Amino acid sequence: MTIRLAASAVGEAAALLRAGKLVAFPTETVYGLGGDATSDESVASIFAAKGRPRFNPLIVHLSHTDHAEKFAQIDGRAARLMRRFWPGPLSLVLRRAPRCPISLLASAGLDTLALRVPGHPLALELLRAVGRPIAAPSANRSGRVSPTTADHVLGEFDTYIAAVLDAGPCRVGVESTVVDLTGKTPLLLRPGGIATEELEALLGPLAVPSPEEAPRAPGMLASHYAPRLPLRLNVTSVDAGEALLAFGPDAPSLAKETRWLSKSGDVDEAAANLFSMLRALDRADFTAIAVMPIPEHGLGRAINDRLRRAATR
Ligand code: TXA
Ligand code: MG
């Protein structure tokens, strides 16, 4: 059962987040489904709670603009936008910093990261109390509209999330504007709470991803990290020279190296490990990465979607 916490219980909400639990909280745009962005397990449970058929990268929320450079590479354009619009409804897609401690699953395996400092006093109080970056998609189940009250959130989730911090309706009501600054030309990935005109006044013209570039647009995964090595899926045996990504208790032997997505066969645990293990095995001394079958239920569907895309590159 999800508990409703009053705004005064922000300390309790912070303690739950620090313990790896999920807490929905208000921002000025919509309610977010928050989890510790540095924990693969917490981030995996966000995807599980949303029932997303695949992994979309998540927006990571910070309590202060100064913290951004710990997590991402900030160029002049990003610095100008952050100074002008943060705290506020603008999310910036930036390159991850070299030793970025944020879960790769929050970035859906990408080398990029969406960051924002929300403009809601209670969200900021919560983020300060947690003392860690918080990954938070809108607090709705996949395919439903974003919630702007705590009641909406409670209507969406009964299990999975520990609590919702209730601060009444959200002021903006539409999600943040998402701008991708990882290329030469800034891309408007999602119109939202900050008007395009306001951004263009500072940045010059914003490009909108064309259909050919659509892979960069939200939810499209074709541009996502794919290993350099070929992937062989649904394997029951391993060829000499291959590394193995194992699932379940019985892994074929012979692999040069084996990493277990989940020994107990838990798809949430497997999701938490997926991107970091793929990266760890993507080494020139192996010929391929063999992947054991993952069941098509819960996050297993998202894992298989991701693996199929990575395998067909
Ligand atoms: O207003 C908001 O942004 C709310 C509140 C809770 O902050 N959050 C929200 O998150 O709307 P979500 O997950 O529903 O939408 C995040 C959007 C998605 O369209 C996602 O694809 C995009 O941001 N996004 C996140 N990280 C990205 C990345 N590294 N590259 C490209 N797009 C990214
Ligand atoms: Mg959403």
mmCIF file of C-alpha atoms and ligand atoms in Angstrom:
data_model
loop_
_atom_site.group_PDB
_atom_site.id
_atom_site.type_symbol
_atom_site.label_atom_id
_atom_site.label_comp_id
_atom_site.label_asym_id
_atom_site.label_seq_id
_atom_site.Cartn_x
_atom_site.Cartn_y
_atom_site.Cartn_z
ATOM 1 C CA MET A 1 0.000 0.000 0.000
ATOM 2 C CA THR A 2 1.226 3.433 -0.936
ATOM 3 C CA ILE A 3 1.074 5.902 1.941
ATOM 4 C CA ARG A 4 0.218 9.569 1.566
ATOM 5 C CA LEU A 5 2.687 11.864 3.302
ATOM 6 C CA ALA A 6 1.931 15.469 4.186
ATOM 7 C CA ALA A 7 4.380 18.121 3.030
ATOM 8 C CA SER A 8 5.700 18.308 6.603
ATOM 9 C CA ALA A 9 6.855 14.664 6.360
ATOM 10 C CA VAL A 10 9.551 15.435 3.820
ATOM 11 C CA GLY A 11 12.182 13.880 6.124
ATOM 12 C CA GLU A 12 10.316 10.566 6.078
ATOM 13 C CA ALA A 13 10.085 10.694 2.279
ATOM 14 C CA ALA A 14 13.823 11.356 2.091
ATOM 15 C CA ALA A 15 14.587 8.405 4.369
ATOM 16 C CA LEU A 16 12.526 6.091 2.146
ATOM 17 C CA LEU A 17 14.414 7.282 -0.952
ATOM 18 C CA ARG A 18 17.767 6.803 0.766
ATOM 19 C CA ALA A 19 16.671 3.264 1.614
ATOM 20 C CA GLY A 20 16.145 2.572 -2.083
ATOM 21 C CA LYS A 21 12.339 2.854 -2.053
ATOM 22 C CA LEU A 22 10.238 4.749 -4.587
ATOM 23 C CA VAL A 23 8.498 7.965 -3.552
ATOM 24 C CA ALA A 24 6.254 10.086 -5.777
ATOM 25 C CA PHE A 25 6.749 13.807 -5.206
ATOM 26 C CA PRO A 26 5.388 17.059 -6.597
ATOM 27 C CA THR A 27 7.323 19.224 -9.024
ATOM 28 C CA GLU A 28 6.072 22.427 -10.621
ATOM 29 C CA THR A 29 5.233 20.459 -13.802
ATOM 30 C CA VAL A 30 3.778 17.070 -12.790
ATOM 31 C CA TYR A 31 4.272 14.528 -10.000
ATOM 32 C CA GLY A 32 7.437 12.495 -10.473
ATOM 33 C CA LEU A 33 8.055 8.872 -9.503
ATOM 34 C CA GLY A 34 11.340 9.260 -7.670
ATOM 35 C CA GLY A 35 14.086 6.775 -6.959
ATOM 36 C CA ASP A 36 17.780 7.034 -6.015
ATOM 37 C CA ALA A 37 19.462 7.773 -9.360
ATOM 38 C CA THR A 38 22.740 6.248 -8.186
ATOM 39 C CA SER A 39 21.135 2.856 -7.488
ATOM 40 C CA ASP A 40 20.585 0.449 -10.385
ATOM 41 C CA GLU A 41 18.055 -1.423 -8.254
ATOM 42 C CA SER A 42 15.983 1.659 -7.461
ATOM 43 C CA VAL A 43 16.019 2.739 -11.105
ATOM 44 C CA ALA A 44 14.980 -0.748 -12.222
ATOM 45 C CA SER A 45 12.069 -0.618 -9.815
ATOM 46 C CA ILE A 46 10.946 2.683 -11.390
ATOM 47 C CA PHE A 47 10.688 0.943 -14.759
ATOM 48 C CA ALA A 48 8.919 -2.007 -13.159
ATOM 49 C CA ALA A 49 6.407 0.270 -11.426
ATOM 50 C CA LYS A 50 5.644 2.171 -14.622
ATOM 51 C CA GLY A 51 5.143 -1.027 -16.567
ATOM 52 C CA ARG A 52 7.156 0.388 -19.459
ATOM 53 C CA PRO A 53 7.582 -2.069 -22.313
ATOM 54 C CA ARG A 54 11.057 -0.678 -22.902
ATOM 55 C CA PHE A 55 13.637 1.482 -21.195
ATOM 56 C CA ASN A 56 13.286 5.197 -21.854
ATOM 57 C CA PRO A 57 16.005 7.318 -20.325
ATOM 58 C CA LEU A 58 14.855 9.181 -17.205
ATOM 59 C CA ILE A 59 15.262 12.764 -16.072
ATOM 60 C CA VAL A 60 17.588 13.103 -13.094
ATOM 61 C CA HIS A 61 16.616 15.794 -10.598
ATOM 62 C CA LEU A 62 19.144 17.846 -8.641
ATOM 63 C CA SER A 63 18.726 20.218 -5.693
ATOM 64 C CA HIS A 64 21.148 22.812 -7.030
ATOM 65 C CA THR A 65 22.583 23.960 -10.352
ATOM 66 C CA ASP A 66 26.142 23.713 -8.969
ATOM 67 C CA HIS A 67 25.810 19.926 -8.676
ATOM 68 C CA ALA A 68 25.277 19.441 -12.417
ATOM 69 C CA GLU A 69 28.987 19.378 -13.272
ATOM 70 C CA LYS A 70 29.539 16.321 -11.053
ATOM 71 C CA PHE A 71 27.264 14.343 -13.354
ATOM 72 C CA ALA A 72 27.463 15.894 -16.820
ATOM 73 C CA GLN A 73 29.705 17.953 -19.075
ATOM 74 C CA ILE A 74 28.522 21.555 -19.026
ATOM 75 C CA ASP A 75 29.339 23.732 -22.043
ATOM 76 C CA GLY A 76 28.653 27.466 -22.411
ATOM 77 C CA ARG A 77 25.190 26.906 -23.837
ATOM 78 C CA ALA A 78 24.202 24.625 -20.975
ATOM 79 C CA ALA A 79 25.593 27.060 -18.402
ATOM 80 C CA ARG A 80 23.570 29.940 -19.885
ATOM 81 C CA LEU A 81 20.348 27.922 -19.924
ATOM 82 C CA MET A 82 20.876 26.648 -16.405
ATOM 83 C CA ARG A 83 21.507 30.160 -15.074
ATOM 84 C CA ARG A 84 18.404 31.512 -16.757
ATOM 85 C CA PHE A 85 15.859 28.699 -16.310
ATOM 86 C CA TRP A 86 16.827 26.620 -13.268
ATOM 87 C CA PRO A 87 15.138 25.926 -10.966
ATOM 88 C CA GLY A 88 12.389 25.417 -13.536
ATOM 89 C CA PRO A 89 10.682 23.248 -16.142
ATOM 90 C CA LEU A 90 13.671 22.697 -18.429
ATOM 91 C CA SER A 91 15.526 19.389 -18.798
ATOM 92 C CA LEU A 92 18.903 19.376 -20.522
ATOM 93 C CA VAL A 93 20.321 16.315 -22.262
ATOM 94 C CA LEU A 94 24.097 16.476 -21.801
ATOM 95 C CA ARG A 95 27.069 14.126 -22.059
ATOM 96 C CA ARG A 96 27.698 12.140 -18.895
ATOM 97 C CA ALA A 97 30.728 13.238 -16.896
ATOM 98 C CA PRO A 98 33.681 10.790 -16.972
ATOM 99 C CA ARG A 99 33.071 9.124 -13.600
ATOM 100 C CA CYS A 100 29.376 9.882 -13.398
ATOM 101 C CA PRO A 101 27.929 7.902 -10.455
ATOM 102 C CA ILE A 102 24.406 7.848 -11.887
ATOM 103 C CA SER A 103 22.980 4.457 -12.852
ATOM 104 C CA LEU A 104 23.495 3.631 -16.527
ATOM 105 C CA LEU A 105 19.972 2.274 -16.506
ATOM 106 C CA ALA A 106 18.687 5.807 -15.773
ATOM 107 C CA SER A 107 20.380 6.818 -19.046
ATOM 108 C CA ALA A 108 19.009 3.657 -20.727
ATOM 109 C CA GLY A 109 22.612 2.781 -21.498
ATOM 110 C CA LEU A 110 23.330 6.071 -23.313
ATOM 111 C CA ASP A 111 26.393 8.260 -22.831
ATOM 112 C CA THR A 112 24.023 11.131 -22.175
ATOM 113 C CA LEU A 113 22.003 12.261 -19.206
ATOM 114 C CA ALA A 114 18.911 14.445 -18.804
ATOM 115 C CA LEU A 115 19.223 16.810 -15.823
ATOM 116 C CA ARG A 116 16.927 19.333 -14.241
ATOM 117 C CA VAL A 117 16.569 21.376 -11.063
ATOM 118 C CA PRO A 118 12.805 21.517 -10.453
ATOM 119 C CA GLY A 119 11.143 24.783 -9.463
ATOM 120 C CA HIS A 120 8.985 23.490 -6.610
ATOM 121 C CA PRO A 121 9.992 24.340 -3.035
ATOM 122 C CA LEU A 122 9.002 20.935 -1.651
ATOM 123 C CA ALA A 123 10.823 19.070 -4.432
ATOM 124 C CA LEU A 124 13.950 21.081 -3.653
ATOM 125 C CA GLU A 125 13.578 20.444 0.083
ATOM 126 C CA LEU A 126 13.240 16.725 -0.614
ATOM 127 C CA LEU A 127 16.269 16.648 -2.934
ATOM 128 C CA ARG A 128 18.373 18.479 -0.345
ATOM 129 C CA ALA A 129 17.245 16.097 2.391
ATOM 130 C CA VAL A 130 18.075 13.027 0.281
ATOM 131 C CA GLY A 131 21.464 14.438 -0.681
ATOM 132 C CA ARG A 132 21.535 12.361 -3.854
ATOM 133 C CA PRO A 133 20.278 12.871 -7.396
ATOM 134 C CA ILE A 134 16.769 11.495 -7.904
ATOM 135 C CA ALA A 135 15.622 9.876 -11.141
ATOM 136 C CA ALA A 136 11.961 10.609 -11.764
ATOM 137 C CA PRO A 137 9.727 10.049 -14.736
ATOM 138 C CA SER A 138 6.157 11.304 -14.535
ATOM 139 C CA ALA A 139 4.356 9.226 -11.891
ATOM 140 C CA ASN A 140 1.927 7.469 -14.200
ATOM 141 C CA ARG A 141 1.777 3.946 -15.564
ATOM 142 C CA SER A 142 3.086 3.604 -19.099
ATOM 143 C CA GLY A 143 0.652 4.981 -21.675
ATOM 144 C CA ARG A 144 -1.365 7.061 -19.176
ATOM 145 C CA VAL A 145 -1.332 10.831 -18.814
ATOM 146 C CA SER A 146 0.961 12.529 -16.329
ATOM 147 C CA PRO A 147 -0.446 13.080 -12.820
ATOM 148 C CA THR A 148 -0.809 16.589 -11.428
ATOM 149 C CA THR A 149 -2.234 15.675 -8.017
ATOM 150 C CA ALA A 150 -1.381 13.102 -5.346
ATOM 151 C CA ASP A 151 -4.784 11.479 -5.934
ATOM 152 C CA HIS A 152 -3.868 10.844 -9.570
ATOM 153 C CA VAL A 153 -0.696 9.138 -8.377
ATOM 154 C CA LEU A 154 -2.566 6.997 -5.851
ATOM 155 C CA GLY A 155 -5.007 6.018 -8.601
ATOM 156 C CA GLU A 156 -2.116 4.782 -10.739
ATOM 157 C CA PHE A 157 -0.164 2.776 -8.190
ATOM 158 C CA ASP A 158 -1.167 0.675 -5.245
ATOM 159 C CA THR A 159 1.928 -1.414 -4.779
ATOM 160 C CA TYR A 160 5.519 -0.754 -5.872
ATOM 161 C CA ILE A 161 5.743 2.772 -4.515
ATOM 162 C CA ALA A 162 6.223 3.395 -0.833
ATOM 163 C CA ALA A 163 4.704 6.845 -0.555
ATOM 164 C CA VAL A 164 3.449 9.939 -2.288
ATOM 165 C CA LEU A 165 4.366 13.328 -0.900
ATOM 166 C CA ASP A 166 1.225 15.436 -1.227
ATOM 167 C CA ALA A 167 1.564 19.150 -1.879
ATOM 168 C CA GLY A 168 -1.626 19.725 -3.842
ATOM 169 C CA PRO A 169 -1.912 20.338 -7.573
ATOM 170 C CA CYS A 170 1.078 21.167 -9.762
ATOM 171 C CA ARG A 171 1.389 24.719 -11.013
ATOM 172 C CA VAL A 172 2.556 24.107 -14.592
ATOM 173 C CA GLY A 173 0.728 20.877 -15.339
ATOM 174 C CA VAL A 174 2.710 19.928 -18.446
ATOM 175 C CA GLU A 175 6.081 18.243 -18.367
ATOM 176 C CA SER A 176 9.384 20.055 -18.681
ATOM 177 C CA THR A 177 10.792 21.115 -22.036
ATOM 178 C CA VAL A 178 13.576 18.706 -23.060
ATOM 179 C CA VAL A 179 16.525 20.157 -25.009
ATOM 180 C CA ASP A 180 19.373 17.997 -26.291
ATOM 181 C CA LEU A 181 22.708 19.845 -26.207
ATOM 182 C CA THR A 182 24.926 16.896 -27.114
ATOM 183 C CA GLY A 183 25.249 17.960 -30.771
ATOM 184 C CA LYS A 184 26.273 21.182 -32.537
ATOM 185 C CA THR A 185 22.684 22.326 -32.963
ATOM 186 C CA PRO A 186 20.427 22.229 -29.926
ATOM 187 C CA LEU A 187 17.485 19.911 -30.480
ATOM 188 C CA LEU A 188 14.035 20.357 -29.025
ATOM 189 C CA LEU A 189 13.165 16.800 -27.996
ATOM 190 C CA ARG A 190 9.944 17.675 -26.174
ATOM 191 C CA PRO A 191 8.046 20.952 -25.981
ATOM 192 C CA GLY A 192 7.004 21.682 -22.403
ATOM 193 C CA GLY A 193 6.883 24.146 -19.544
ATOM 194 C CA ILE A 194 9.414 26.622 -21.000
ATOM 195 C CA ALA A 195 8.312 28.195 -24.278
ATOM 196 C CA THR A 196 10.462 27.493 -27.318
ATOM 197 C CA GLU A 197 10.633 31.254 -28.060
ATOM 198 C CA GLU A 198 12.226 31.894 -24.673
ATOM 199 C CA LEU A 199 14.867 29.266 -25.336
ATOM 200 C CA GLU A 200 15.545 30.506 -28.848
ATOM 201 C CA ALA A 201 16.044 34.041 -27.542
ATOM 202 C CA LEU A 202 19.052 32.677 -25.665
ATOM 203 C CA LEU A 203 20.255 29.859 -27.916
ATOM 204 C CA GLY A 204 19.283 30.835 -31.432
ATOM 205 C CA PRO A 205 17.128 28.540 -33.529
ATOM 206 C CA LEU A 206 16.322 25.129 -32.084
ATOM 207 C CA ALA A 207 16.146 22.180 -34.431
ATOM 208 C CA VAL A 208 13.396 19.618 -34.137
ATOM 209 C CA PRO A 209 14.463 16.040 -34.841
ATOM 210 C CA SER A 210 13.502 15.088 -38.393
ATOM 211 C CA PRO A 211 11.933 11.681 -39.005
ATOM 212 C CA GLU A 212 15.387 10.357 -39.964
ATOM 213 C CA GLU A 213 16.759 11.670 -36.711
ATOM 214 C CA ALA A 214 13.737 10.456 -34.785
ATOM 215 C CA PRO A 215 15.897 7.853 -33.074
ATOM 216 C CA ARG A 216 17.179 10.737 -30.941
ATOM 217 C CA ALA A 217 13.683 11.726 -29.947
ATOM 218 C CA PRO A 218 12.224 10.618 -26.638
ATOM 219 C CA GLY A 219 11.361 6.983 -26.469
ATOM 220 C CA MET A 220 13.217 6.009 -29.626
ATOM 221 C CA LEU A 221 16.050 3.736 -28.818
ATOM 222 C CA ALA A 222 17.853 3.159 -32.108
ATOM 223 C CA SER A 223 20.621 5.580 -31.136
ATOM 224 C CA HIS A 224 21.129 3.914 -27.820
ATOM 225 C CA TYR A 225 24.339 2.354 -26.740
ATOM 226 C CA ALA A 226 24.951 -0.895 -28.543
ATOM 227 C CA PRO A 227 28.020 -2.976 -27.761
ATOM 228 C CA ARG A 228 30.814 -3.119 -30.330
ATOM 229 C CA LEU A 229 30.790 -6.906 -30.092
ATOM 230 C CA PRO A 230 28.062 -8.915 -31.816
ATOM 231 C CA LEU A 231 25.327 -10.140 -29.511
ATOM 232 C CA ARG A 232 23.994 -13.674 -29.780
ATOM 233 C CA LEU A 233 20.604 -13.976 -28.108
ATOM 234 C CA ASN A 234 18.698 -16.846 -26.494
ATOM 235 C CA VAL A 235 21.765 -19.062 -26.333
ATOM 236 C CA THR A 236 21.754 -22.462 -24.702
ATOM 237 C CA SER A 237 25.450 -23.069 -25.278
ATOM 238 C CA VAL A 238 28.525 -20.884 -25.582
ATOM 239 C CA ASP A 239 31.184 -20.832 -28.313
ATOM 240 C CA ALA A 240 34.854 -20.652 -27.400
ATOM 241 C CA GLY A 241 35.882 -17.028 -27.182
ATOM 242 C CA GLU A 242 32.446 -15.753 -26.205
ATOM 243 C CA ALA A 243 31.539 -13.934 -23.034
ATOM 244 C CA LEU A 244 28.274 -14.936 -21.407
ATOM 245 C CA LEU A 245 25.486 -12.862 -19.973
ATOM 246 C CA ALA A 246 23.704 -15.441 -17.857
ATOM 247 C CA PHE A 247 20.184 -15.548 -16.435
ATOM 248 C CA GLY A 248 18.916 -18.116 -13.980
ATOM 249 C CA PRO A 249 20.795 -20.698 -11.953
ATOM 250 C CA ASP A 250 22.025 -22.964 -14.765
ATOM 251 C CA ALA A 251 24.518 -21.309 -17.060
ATOM 252 C CA PRO A 252 26.406 -23.198 -19.772
ATOM 253 C CA SER A 253 30.066 -23.481 -18.891
ATOM 254 C CA LEU A 254 33.001 -22.743 -21.227
ATOM 255 C CA ALA A 255 32.447 -18.990 -21.515
ATOM 256 C CA LYS A 256 35.659 -16.972 -21.246
ATOM 257 C CA GLU A 257 33.854 -14.819 -18.721
ATOM 258 C CA THR A 258 30.361 -14.967 -17.242
ATOM 259 C CA ARG A 259 28.281 -12.219 -15.676
ATOM 260 C CA TRP A 260 24.961 -13.059 -14.071
ATOM 261 C CA LEU A 261 22.086 -10.705 -14.843
ATOM 262 C CA SER A 262 20.273 -12.590 -12.113
ATOM 263 C CA LYS A 263 21.164 -15.962 -10.664
ATOM 264 C CA SER A 264 17.718 -16.353 -9.110
ATOM 265 C CA GLY A 265 15.926 -15.485 -12.363
ATOM 266 C CA ASP A 266 14.581 -12.115 -11.155
ATOM 267 C CA VAL A 267 13.854 -9.819 -14.128
ATOM 268 C CA ASP A 268 14.002 -6.621 -12.035
ATOM 269 C CA GLU A 269 17.475 -7.558 -10.818
ATOM 270 C CA ALA A 270 18.440 -8.379 -14.414
ATOM 271 C CA ALA A 271 17.263 -4.967 -15.614
ATOM 272 C CA ALA A 272 19.325 -3.270 -12.933
ATOM 273 C CA ASN A 273 22.434 -5.096 -14.148
ATOM 274 C CA LEU A 274 21.824 -5.051 -17.903
ATOM 275 C CA PHE A 275 23.652 -1.967 -19.148
ATOM 276 C CA SER A 276 26.603 -2.071 -16.788
ATOM 277 C CA MET A 277 27.206 -5.776 -17.534
ATOM 278 C CA LEU A 278 26.889 -5.308 -21.296
ATOM 279 C CA ARG A 279 29.532 -2.611 -21.059
ATOM 280 C CA ALA A 280 31.769 -4.700 -18.853
ATOM 281 C CA LEU A 281 31.699 -7.585 -21.346
ATOM 282 C CA ASP A 282 32.143 -5.424 -24.460
ATOM 283 C CA ARG A 283 35.884 -6.154 -24.706
ATOM 284 C CA ALA A 284 38.082 -6.878 -27.707
ATOM 285 C CA ASP A 285 39.379 -10.119 -26.175
ATOM 286 C CA PHE A 286 35.958 -11.730 -26.653
ATOM 287 C CA THR A 287 34.448 -12.657 -30.032
ATOM 288 C CA ALA A 288 30.839 -12.013 -29.055
ATOM 289 C CA ILE A 289 28.504 -11.670 -26.106
ATOM 290 C CA ALA A 290 26.165 -14.633 -25.767
ATOM 291 C CA VAL A 291 22.966 -13.909 -23.863
ATOM 292 C CA MET A 292 20.758 -16.526 -22.291
ATOM 293 C CA PRO A 293 16.960 -16.344 -22.811
ATOM 294 C CA ILE A 294 15.151 -13.775 -20.662
ATOM 295 C CA PRO A 295 11.478 -14.455 -19.926
ATOM 296 C CA GLU A 296 8.992 -12.104 -21.645
ATOM 297 C CA HIS A 297 7.271 -10.893 -18.493
ATOM 298 C CA GLY A 298 7.550 -7.687 -16.453
ATOM 299 C CA LEU A 299 10.838 -5.934 -17.148
ATOM 300 C CA GLY A 300 11.878 -8.973 -19.174
ATOM 301 C CA ARG A 301 10.007 -7.444 -22.116
ATOM 302 C CA ALA A 302 12.029 -4.226 -21.879
ATOM 303 C CA ILE A 303 15.261 -6.194 -21.537
ATOM 304 C CA ASN A 304 14.453 -8.265 -24.627
ATOM 305 C CA ASP A 305 13.430 -5.176 -26.593
ATOM 306 C CA ARG A 306 16.762 -3.577 -25.741
ATOM 307 C CA LEU A 307 18.769 -6.702 -26.516
ATOM 308 C CA ARG A 308 17.060 -7.220 -29.886
ATOM 309 C CA ARG A 309 17.840 -3.624 -30.876
ATOM 310 C CA ALA A 310 21.437 -3.982 -29.785
ATOM 311 C CA ALA A 311 21.754 -7.280 -31.679
ATOM 312 C CA THR A 312 20.405 -6.026 -35.008
ATOM 313 C CA ARG A 313 22.825 -3.112 -35.373
HETATM 314 O O1 TXA B 1 8.367 17.613 -16.049
HETATM 315 C C1 TXA B 1 9.029 16.587 -16.162
HETATM 316 O O2 TXA B 1 9.988 16.511 -16.930
HETATM 317 C C2 TXA B 1 8.624 15.374 -15.311
HETATM 318 C C3 TXA B 1 8.911 15.735 -13.850
HETATM 319 C C4 TXA B 1 8.668 14.600 -12.906
HETATM 320 O O3 TXA B 1 10.238 16.198 -13.726
HETATM 321 N N1 TXA B 1 9.330 14.196 -15.710
HETATM 322 C C5 TXA B 1 9.058 13.556 -16.897
HETATM 323 O O4 TXA B 1 9.825 12.417 -17.116
HETATM 324 O O5 TXA B 1 8.236 13.957 -17.711
HETATM 325 P P1 TXA B 1 9.476 11.333 -18.248
HETATM 326 O O6 TXA B 1 10.360 10.147 -17.973
HETATM 327 O O7 TXA B 1 8.024 11.065 -18.272
HETATM 328 O O8 TXA B 1 9.988 12.019 -19.557
HETATM 329 C C6 TXA B 1 11.377 12.173 -19.767
HETATM 330 C C7 TXA B 1 11.649 12.548 -21.189
HETATM 331 C C8 TXA B 1 11.375 11.373 -22.083
HETATM 332 O O9 TXA B 1 10.715 11.820 -23.228
HETATM 333 C C9 TXA B 1 12.771 10.848 -22.366
HETATM 334 O O10 TXA B 1 12.853 10.142 -23.544
HETATM 335 C C10 TXA B 1 13.589 12.129 -22.360
HETATM 336 O O11 TXA B 1 13.003 12.904 -21.352
HETATM 337 N N2 TXA B 1 14.992 11.861 -21.997
HETATM 338 C C11 TXA B 1 15.488 11.596 -20.779
HETATM 339 N N3 TXA B 1 16.823 11.338 -20.837
HETATM 340 C C12 TXA B 1 17.165 11.452 -22.129
HETATM 341 C C13 TXA B 1 18.387 11.269 -22.845
HETATM 342 N N4 TXA B 1 19.524 10.931 -22.225
HETATM 343 N N5 TXA B 1 18.361 11.450 -24.189
HETATM 344 C C14 TXA B 1 17.200 11.771 -24.823
HETATM 345 N N6 TXA B 1 16.019 11.945 -24.203
HETATM 346 C C15 TXA B 1 15.996 11.782 -22.879
HETATM 347 MG MG MG B 2 5.983 10.749 -18.913
#
